[in-house]
Structures are given as C-alpha cells and as structure tokens.
Tab-separated table of C-alpha atoms in Angstrom:
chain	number	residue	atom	x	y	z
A	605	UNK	CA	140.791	-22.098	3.642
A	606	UNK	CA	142.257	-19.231	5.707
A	607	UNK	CA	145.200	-17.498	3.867
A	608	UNK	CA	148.736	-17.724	5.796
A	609	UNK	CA	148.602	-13.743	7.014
A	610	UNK	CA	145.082	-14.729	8.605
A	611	UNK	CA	147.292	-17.328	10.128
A	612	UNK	CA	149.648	-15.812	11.422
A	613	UNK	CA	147.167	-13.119	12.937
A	614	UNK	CA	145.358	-15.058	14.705
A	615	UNK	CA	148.132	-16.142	16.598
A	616	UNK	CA	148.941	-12.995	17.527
A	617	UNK	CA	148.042	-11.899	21.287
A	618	UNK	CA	144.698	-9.198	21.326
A	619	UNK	CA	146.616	-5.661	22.173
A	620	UNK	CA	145.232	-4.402	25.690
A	621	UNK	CA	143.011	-1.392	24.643
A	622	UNK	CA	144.870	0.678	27.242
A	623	UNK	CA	148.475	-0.199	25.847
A	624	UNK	CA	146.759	0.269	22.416
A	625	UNK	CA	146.227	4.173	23.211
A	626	UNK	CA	148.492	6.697	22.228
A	627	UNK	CA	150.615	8.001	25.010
A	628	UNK	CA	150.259	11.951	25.192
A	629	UNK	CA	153.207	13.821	24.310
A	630	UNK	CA	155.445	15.768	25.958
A	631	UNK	CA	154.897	19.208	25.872
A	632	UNK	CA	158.546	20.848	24.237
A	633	UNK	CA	160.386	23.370	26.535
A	634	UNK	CA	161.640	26.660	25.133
A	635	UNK	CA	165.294	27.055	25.521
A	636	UNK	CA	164.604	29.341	28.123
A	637	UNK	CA	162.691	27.246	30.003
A	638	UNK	CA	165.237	24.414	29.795
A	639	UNK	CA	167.639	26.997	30.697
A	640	UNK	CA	165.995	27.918	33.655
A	641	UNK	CA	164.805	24.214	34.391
A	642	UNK	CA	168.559	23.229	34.592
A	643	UNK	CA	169.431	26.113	36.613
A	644	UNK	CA	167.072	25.052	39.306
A	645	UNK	CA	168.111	21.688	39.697
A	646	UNK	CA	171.393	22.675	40.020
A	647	UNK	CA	170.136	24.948	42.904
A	648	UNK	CA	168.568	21.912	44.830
A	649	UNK	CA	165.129	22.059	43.753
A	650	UNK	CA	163.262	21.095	40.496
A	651	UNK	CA	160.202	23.043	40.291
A	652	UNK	CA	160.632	25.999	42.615
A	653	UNK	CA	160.574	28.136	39.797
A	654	UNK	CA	157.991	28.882	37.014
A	655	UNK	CA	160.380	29.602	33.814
A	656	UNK	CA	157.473	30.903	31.576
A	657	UNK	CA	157.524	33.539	33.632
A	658	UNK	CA	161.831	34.684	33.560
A	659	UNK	CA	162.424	37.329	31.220
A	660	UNK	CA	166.081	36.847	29.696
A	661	UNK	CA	167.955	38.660	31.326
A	662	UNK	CA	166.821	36.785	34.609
A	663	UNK	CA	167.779	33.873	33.205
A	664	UNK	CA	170.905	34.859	31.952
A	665	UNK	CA	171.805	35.952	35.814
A	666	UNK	CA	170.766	32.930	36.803
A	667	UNK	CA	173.042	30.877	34.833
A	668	UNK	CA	175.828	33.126	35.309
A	669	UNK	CA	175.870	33.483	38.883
A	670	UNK	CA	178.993	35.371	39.596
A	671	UNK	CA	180.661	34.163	43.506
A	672	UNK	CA	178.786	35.434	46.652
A	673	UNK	CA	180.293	38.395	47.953
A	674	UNK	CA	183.407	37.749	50.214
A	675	UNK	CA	183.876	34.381	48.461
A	676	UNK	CA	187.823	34.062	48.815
A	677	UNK	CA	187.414	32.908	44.658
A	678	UNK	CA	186.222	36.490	43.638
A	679	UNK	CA	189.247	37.840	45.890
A	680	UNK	CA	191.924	35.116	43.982
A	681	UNK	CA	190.095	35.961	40.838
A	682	UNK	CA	190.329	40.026	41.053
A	683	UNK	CA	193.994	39.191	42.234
A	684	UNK	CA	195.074	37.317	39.529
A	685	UNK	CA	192.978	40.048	36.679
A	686	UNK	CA	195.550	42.666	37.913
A	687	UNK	CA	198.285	40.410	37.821
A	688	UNK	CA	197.884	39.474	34.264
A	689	UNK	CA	197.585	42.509	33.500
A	690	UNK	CA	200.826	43.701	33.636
A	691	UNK	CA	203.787	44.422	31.357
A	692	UNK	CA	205.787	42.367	34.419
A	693	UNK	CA	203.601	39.030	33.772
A	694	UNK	CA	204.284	38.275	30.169
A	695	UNK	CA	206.865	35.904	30.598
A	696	UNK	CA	204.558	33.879	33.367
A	697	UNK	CA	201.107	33.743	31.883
A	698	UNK	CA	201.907	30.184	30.033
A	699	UNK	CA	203.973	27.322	31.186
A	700	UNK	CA	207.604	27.377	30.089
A	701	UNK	CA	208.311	25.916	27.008
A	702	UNK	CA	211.967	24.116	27.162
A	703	UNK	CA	212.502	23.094	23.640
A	704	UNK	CA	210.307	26.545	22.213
A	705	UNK	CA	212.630	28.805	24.110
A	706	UNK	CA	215.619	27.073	24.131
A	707	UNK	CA	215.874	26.112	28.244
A	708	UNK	CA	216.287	22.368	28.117
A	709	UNK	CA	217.786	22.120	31.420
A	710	UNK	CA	214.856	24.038	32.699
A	711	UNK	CA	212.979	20.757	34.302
A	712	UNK	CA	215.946	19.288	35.647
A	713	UNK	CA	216.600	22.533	37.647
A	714	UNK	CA	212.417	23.931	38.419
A	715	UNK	CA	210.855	20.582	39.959
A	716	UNK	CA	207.778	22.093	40.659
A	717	UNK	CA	206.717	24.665	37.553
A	718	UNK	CA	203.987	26.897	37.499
A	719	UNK	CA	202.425	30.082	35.782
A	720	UNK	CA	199.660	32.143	35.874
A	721	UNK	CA	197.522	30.773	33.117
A	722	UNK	CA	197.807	27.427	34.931
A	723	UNK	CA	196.758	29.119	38.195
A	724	UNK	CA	193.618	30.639	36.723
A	725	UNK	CA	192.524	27.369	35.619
A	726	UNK	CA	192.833	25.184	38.831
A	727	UNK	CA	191.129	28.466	40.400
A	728	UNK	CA	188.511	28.564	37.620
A	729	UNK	CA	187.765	24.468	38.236
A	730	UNK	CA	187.682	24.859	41.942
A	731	UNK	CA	190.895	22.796	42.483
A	732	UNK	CA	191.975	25.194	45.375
A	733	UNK	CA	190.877	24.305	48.744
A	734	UNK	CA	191.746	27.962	49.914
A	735	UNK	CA	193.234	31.479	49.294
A	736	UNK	CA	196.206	29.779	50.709
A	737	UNK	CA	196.515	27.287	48.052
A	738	UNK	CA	196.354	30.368	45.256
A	739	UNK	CA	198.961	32.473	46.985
A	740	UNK	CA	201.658	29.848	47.317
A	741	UNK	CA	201.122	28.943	43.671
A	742	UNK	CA	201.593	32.570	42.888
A	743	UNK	CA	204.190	32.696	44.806
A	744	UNK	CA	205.856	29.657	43.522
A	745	UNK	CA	205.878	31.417	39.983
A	746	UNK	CA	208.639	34.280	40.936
A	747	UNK	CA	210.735	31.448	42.981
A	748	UNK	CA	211.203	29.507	39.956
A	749	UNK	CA	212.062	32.312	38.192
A	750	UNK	CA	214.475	33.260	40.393
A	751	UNK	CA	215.832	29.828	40.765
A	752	UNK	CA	216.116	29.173	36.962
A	753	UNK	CA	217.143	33.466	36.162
A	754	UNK	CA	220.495	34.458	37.507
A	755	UNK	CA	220.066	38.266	39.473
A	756	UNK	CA	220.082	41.235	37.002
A	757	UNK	CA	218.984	39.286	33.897
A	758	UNK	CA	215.761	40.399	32.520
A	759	UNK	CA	213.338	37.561	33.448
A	760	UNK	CA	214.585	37.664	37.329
A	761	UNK	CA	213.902	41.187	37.009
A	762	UNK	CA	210.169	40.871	35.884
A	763	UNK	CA	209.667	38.224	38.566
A	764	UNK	CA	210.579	40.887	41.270
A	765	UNK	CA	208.592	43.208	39.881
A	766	UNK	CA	205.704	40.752	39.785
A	767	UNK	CA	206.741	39.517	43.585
A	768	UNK	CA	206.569	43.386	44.283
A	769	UNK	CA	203.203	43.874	42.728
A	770	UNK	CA	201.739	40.537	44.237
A	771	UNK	CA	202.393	41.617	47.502
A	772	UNK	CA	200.500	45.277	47.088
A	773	UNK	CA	197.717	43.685	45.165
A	774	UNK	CA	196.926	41.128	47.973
A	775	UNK	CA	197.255	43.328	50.879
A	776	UNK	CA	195.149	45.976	49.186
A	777	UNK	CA	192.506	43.108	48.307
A	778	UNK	CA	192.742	41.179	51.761
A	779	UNK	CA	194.407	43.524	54.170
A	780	UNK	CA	197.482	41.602	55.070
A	781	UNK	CA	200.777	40.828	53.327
A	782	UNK	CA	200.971	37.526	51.744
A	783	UNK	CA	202.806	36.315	54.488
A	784	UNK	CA	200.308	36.117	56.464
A	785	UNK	CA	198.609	33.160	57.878
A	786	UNK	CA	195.489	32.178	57.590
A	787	UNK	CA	194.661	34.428	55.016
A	788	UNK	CA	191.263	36.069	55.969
A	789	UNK	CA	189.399	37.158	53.113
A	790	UNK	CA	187.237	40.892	54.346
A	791	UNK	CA	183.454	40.850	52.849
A	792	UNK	CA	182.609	42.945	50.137
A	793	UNK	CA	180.055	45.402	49.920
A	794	UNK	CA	177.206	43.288	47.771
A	795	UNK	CA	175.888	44.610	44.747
A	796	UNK	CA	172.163	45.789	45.946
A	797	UNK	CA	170.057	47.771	43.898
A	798	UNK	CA	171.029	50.979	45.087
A	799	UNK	CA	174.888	50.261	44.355
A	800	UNK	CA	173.543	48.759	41.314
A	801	UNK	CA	171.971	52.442	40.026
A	802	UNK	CA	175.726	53.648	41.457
A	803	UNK	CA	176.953	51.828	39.132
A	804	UNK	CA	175.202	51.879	36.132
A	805	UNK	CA	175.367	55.999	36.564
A	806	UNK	CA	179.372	55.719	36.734
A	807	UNK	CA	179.609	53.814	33.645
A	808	UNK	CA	177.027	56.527	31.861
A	809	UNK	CA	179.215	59.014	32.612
A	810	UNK	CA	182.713	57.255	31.804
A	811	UNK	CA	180.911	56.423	28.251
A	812	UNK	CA	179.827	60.078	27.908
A	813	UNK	CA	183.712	60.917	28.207
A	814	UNK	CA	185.711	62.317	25.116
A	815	UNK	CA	188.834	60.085	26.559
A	816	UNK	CA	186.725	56.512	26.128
A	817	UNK	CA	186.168	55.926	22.424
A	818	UNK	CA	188.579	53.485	22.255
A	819	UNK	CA	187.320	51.663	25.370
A	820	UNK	CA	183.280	51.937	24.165
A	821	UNK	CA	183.940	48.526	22.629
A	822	UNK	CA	185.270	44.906	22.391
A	823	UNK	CA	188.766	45.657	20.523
A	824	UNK	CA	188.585	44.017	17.127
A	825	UNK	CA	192.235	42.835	16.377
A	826	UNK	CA	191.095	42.877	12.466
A	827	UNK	CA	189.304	45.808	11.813
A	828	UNK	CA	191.852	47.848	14.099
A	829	UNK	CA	194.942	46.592	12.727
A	830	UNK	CA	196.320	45.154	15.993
A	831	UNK	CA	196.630	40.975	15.285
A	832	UNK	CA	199.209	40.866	18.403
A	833	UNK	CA	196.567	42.519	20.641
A	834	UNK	CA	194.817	39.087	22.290
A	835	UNK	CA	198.683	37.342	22.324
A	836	UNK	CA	199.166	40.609	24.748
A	837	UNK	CA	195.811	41.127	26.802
A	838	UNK	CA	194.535	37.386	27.814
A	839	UNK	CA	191.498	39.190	29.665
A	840	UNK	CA	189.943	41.809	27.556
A	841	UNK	CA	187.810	44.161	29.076
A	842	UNK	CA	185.396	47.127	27.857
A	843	UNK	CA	183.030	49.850	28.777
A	844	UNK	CA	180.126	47.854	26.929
A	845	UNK	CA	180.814	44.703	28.217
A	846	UNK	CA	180.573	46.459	31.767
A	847	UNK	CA	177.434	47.956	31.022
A	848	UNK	CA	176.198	44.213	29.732
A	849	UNK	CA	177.108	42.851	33.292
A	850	UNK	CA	175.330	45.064	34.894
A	851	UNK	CA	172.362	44.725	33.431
A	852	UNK	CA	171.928	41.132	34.102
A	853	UNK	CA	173.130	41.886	37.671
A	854	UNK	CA	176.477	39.757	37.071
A	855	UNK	CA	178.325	41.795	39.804
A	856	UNK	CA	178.066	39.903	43.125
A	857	UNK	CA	180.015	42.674	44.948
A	858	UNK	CA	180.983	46.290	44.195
A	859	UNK	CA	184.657	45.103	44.717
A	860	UNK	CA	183.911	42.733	40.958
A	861	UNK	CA	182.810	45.905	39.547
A	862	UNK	CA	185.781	48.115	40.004
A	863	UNK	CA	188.161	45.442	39.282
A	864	UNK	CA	186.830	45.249	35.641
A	865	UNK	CA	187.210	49.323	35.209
A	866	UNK	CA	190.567	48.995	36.388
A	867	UNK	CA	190.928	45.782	34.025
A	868	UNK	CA	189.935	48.519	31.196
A	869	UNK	CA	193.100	50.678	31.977
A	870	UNK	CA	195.452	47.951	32.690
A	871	UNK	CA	194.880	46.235	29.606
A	872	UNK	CA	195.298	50.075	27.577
A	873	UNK	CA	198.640	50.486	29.452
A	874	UNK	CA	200.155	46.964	28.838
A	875	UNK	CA	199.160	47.326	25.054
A	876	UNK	CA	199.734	50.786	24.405
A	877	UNK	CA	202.837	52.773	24.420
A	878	UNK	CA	203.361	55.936	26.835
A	879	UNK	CA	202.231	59.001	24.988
A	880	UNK	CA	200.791	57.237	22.352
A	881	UNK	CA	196.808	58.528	21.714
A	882	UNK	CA	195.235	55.770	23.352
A	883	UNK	CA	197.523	55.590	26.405
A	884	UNK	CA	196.637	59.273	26.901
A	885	UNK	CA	193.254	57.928	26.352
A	886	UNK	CA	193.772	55.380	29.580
A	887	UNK	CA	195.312	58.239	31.835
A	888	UNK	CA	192.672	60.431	31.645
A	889	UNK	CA	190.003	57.790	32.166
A	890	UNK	CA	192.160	56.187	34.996
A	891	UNK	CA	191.538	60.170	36.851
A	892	UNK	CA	187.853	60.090	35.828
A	893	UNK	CA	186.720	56.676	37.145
A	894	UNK	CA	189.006	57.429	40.820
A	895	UNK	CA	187.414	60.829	40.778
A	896	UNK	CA	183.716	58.879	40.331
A	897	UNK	CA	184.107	55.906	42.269
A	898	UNK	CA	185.374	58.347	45.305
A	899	UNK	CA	182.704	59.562	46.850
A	900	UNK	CA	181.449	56.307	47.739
A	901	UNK	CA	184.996	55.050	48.513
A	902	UNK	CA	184.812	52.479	45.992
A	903	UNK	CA	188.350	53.715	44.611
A	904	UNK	CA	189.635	51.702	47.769
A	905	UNK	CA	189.800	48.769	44.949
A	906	UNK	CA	192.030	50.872	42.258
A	907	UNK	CA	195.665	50.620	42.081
A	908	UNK	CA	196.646	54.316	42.849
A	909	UNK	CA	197.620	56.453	39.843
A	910	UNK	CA	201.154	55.917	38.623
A	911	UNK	CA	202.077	52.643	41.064
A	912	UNK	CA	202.511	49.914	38.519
C-alpha cells in the first residue's frame, strides 16, 4: 500500500526538464562598472561604453561632469562663489530668521524673501529657466534689505555693498550691467588639453610658493583651532582640491578654474583679519596667481587687487 508522501507525489505535475535547469547567473558588476553603466544611460545610450576598460579617474569625470562651457549655470554659479564670499554677504547667505533674530514684523513687511543660500539651491536643482531668473533673485535679496533696513543702519549698508559688488561681478562675468536685457552669457575658453597642462603648471608653481602653506590643504576647523571657520566660509576652497579637479578633468572651462583660485583668496580674506599671518599669506598669493594667469589673459576672471 503506497505511503501518503508517495501519494501526494504522484499527484504532483512532472517538472519540464528545461524549467528544471538552473538559470545561469548573472555575472556581478564592479562598482566601477556600475558606475560607469549608470553614467551611460544617463547619457542616452546603454552599452556605448566598455567600463572594464575606464580607469578611475575617467569614471570619476564622467560622473562629475562639470556644465559645458558657456552654460549660463557655470556663469550664475562662478557669480554667486564670489558673492558668498564676501564679508558684505553674511547677513544674506540663510533665510531670515524672525523669531531667532528678533524681526517678527519681518514677513508682514518682505512678501517675497530671499537669500543667497536659497538661490544656490534652486540654481543647483535647475529650478531657473535662465540667467534672468538668478539675477532678479539676487537682486531681490538687497531690495528686501533695503525695504526691511532703514538707510545708514548696518544691514542696509552691507546690502549696498553687496548691490555694488553684484553689479561688477556680473558685468565682469557677462559683459553687461545687470540691467541689461536679455542677459547674454559670452563662451568660455574650454578646458582642452593644452589649457589643461596651463593649468596644472600654475597650480605647481602656486604650491611651490612660501606664501601657500596655509592654502596646501582642506582647513581642518579641529586640528587648527578655528570651530567658527565653516559658519564663516560656506564654500571652502584649496590648492589640493584644485589640483584633484584637474586631474579628473572637472574644469569644463578655464573661466571654472580661475574662479576657484580666486575662491582660495576670498575665503582667506573673509576669515582672516588684515595683517594677520595668513591674510598676508592671501595678498601675496592674490599677486602671484594675477602675475601667472596673465600671460594667457586668464586674470580677465580675477577681481582686481584691492576692489572688494
């Protein structure tokens, strides 16, 4: 008498010999390769590119493409670097806080706030249509503070000075004062490999430079004694992290490159006092990268010694 299991089994359909097979598995990707993979379909095509065969920093590059040259987003982006910046912008990098520092008519008078922080962000998620769209919100940051800040108080005073700088930064980026309409945005000189050896040679010789120790490196708020320094500086910026970009060709323009050595003295000047060390420091880097960048007339991108 069959047992109930032998029962049972032979009620059970026969498994198709095919079905019965193990399916092959998938061979595993590398991170690199899913890197790379990724990267490619979010170029349009899946396959174009054999990953095996990327060394990293090709991949990196290729993950962090930087904006084509004369993208009007590298322009807004360079813009808003310089604006930061400055000693002038500290009281509009982060929305106003009412209730923090005691304003609480402030949204009953500024309907439409703003600040800097919050214009990097829509810029940085591609909520601006246009230049346009970046300069009015820029420019809607000193109205308020003029609206809110009676004349001759010390925030209306830092707004005109950041109105003032605005207006030099953005005609010396796009040719025209902020004004004007439609904002054209010039092309940049792309980053090609012989303006990529230019580079690479100026930033040999700026870290060869008695005056750059304390630009070599990230600053370390810890080990330097400085815990204030990234409440101060929201875009930090250093002679090794240049060198870094270069080498995975993260420059789309030459226009990017010189607005991250000029990011390297504006952040030593808004953090460091005049005739402190470091400030010295700053100054006499600030003469050796215009004397450097000259030649080429790549110091067209600087601020000019002394003007902020």
């Amino acid at each position: 008498k069959p047992s109930p299991a032998a029962k049972r089994k032979q009620l059970l359909p026969a498994k198709d010999d095919a079905a019965a097979k193990k399916k092959p598995k998938k061979k595993r990707m590398s991170t690199g390769q899913r890197r790379a993979s990724a990267a490619a379909d979010a170029k349009g095509g899946s396959g174009a590119m054999d990953p095996s065969s990327m060394d990293p920093d090709a991949l990196l590059a290729l993950l962090d493409q930087p904006p084509r040259p004369g993208d009007w987003q590298a322009l807004c982006r360079r813009v808003l670097l310089r604006l930061q910046a400055h000693p002038a912008a500290l009281e509009f990098n982060a929305p106003v806080d009412p209730e923090r520092q005691g304003v609480p008519t402030y949204r009953e008078i500024v309907k439409q706030p703003m600040d800097l922080g919050t214009v990097r962000k829509q810029l940085d998620r591609h909520q601006y249509a246009g230049p346009e769209g970046v300069r009015d919100d820029i420019l809607r940051v000193c109205s308020n503070c003029f609206l809110f800040n009676p004349p001759d108080t010390f925030v209306h005073n830092q707004g005109r000075e950041l109105e003032r700088l605005f207006a030099r930064v953005w005609e010396q980026h796009t040719g025209y004062p902020p004004a004007h309409e439609p904002v054209a945005v010039p092309p940049d000189l792309p980053m090609d490999d012989a303006r990529l050896e230019r580079a690479r040679a100026v930033v040999a010789q700026l870290k060869r430079a008695e005056c750059a120790y304390p630009f070599l490196l990230p600053v370390d708020p810890v080990a330097l004694g400085v815990p204030t320094y990234f409440d101060v500086v929201r875009n930090p910026m250093d002679l090794a992290s240049v060198h870094k970009k270069l080498a995975r060709r993260a420059y789309a323009s030459v226009a990017d490159f010189v607005a991250d050595l000029q990011l390297i003295l504006d952040d030593c000047f808004l953090f460091n006092l005049p005739d402190t060390p470091v400030n010295e420091c700053g100054k006499a880097l600030q003469t050796m990268v215009a004397e450097l960048l000259k030649p080429d007339a790549w110091d067209r991108w600087l601020a000019a010694s002394g003007q902020e």
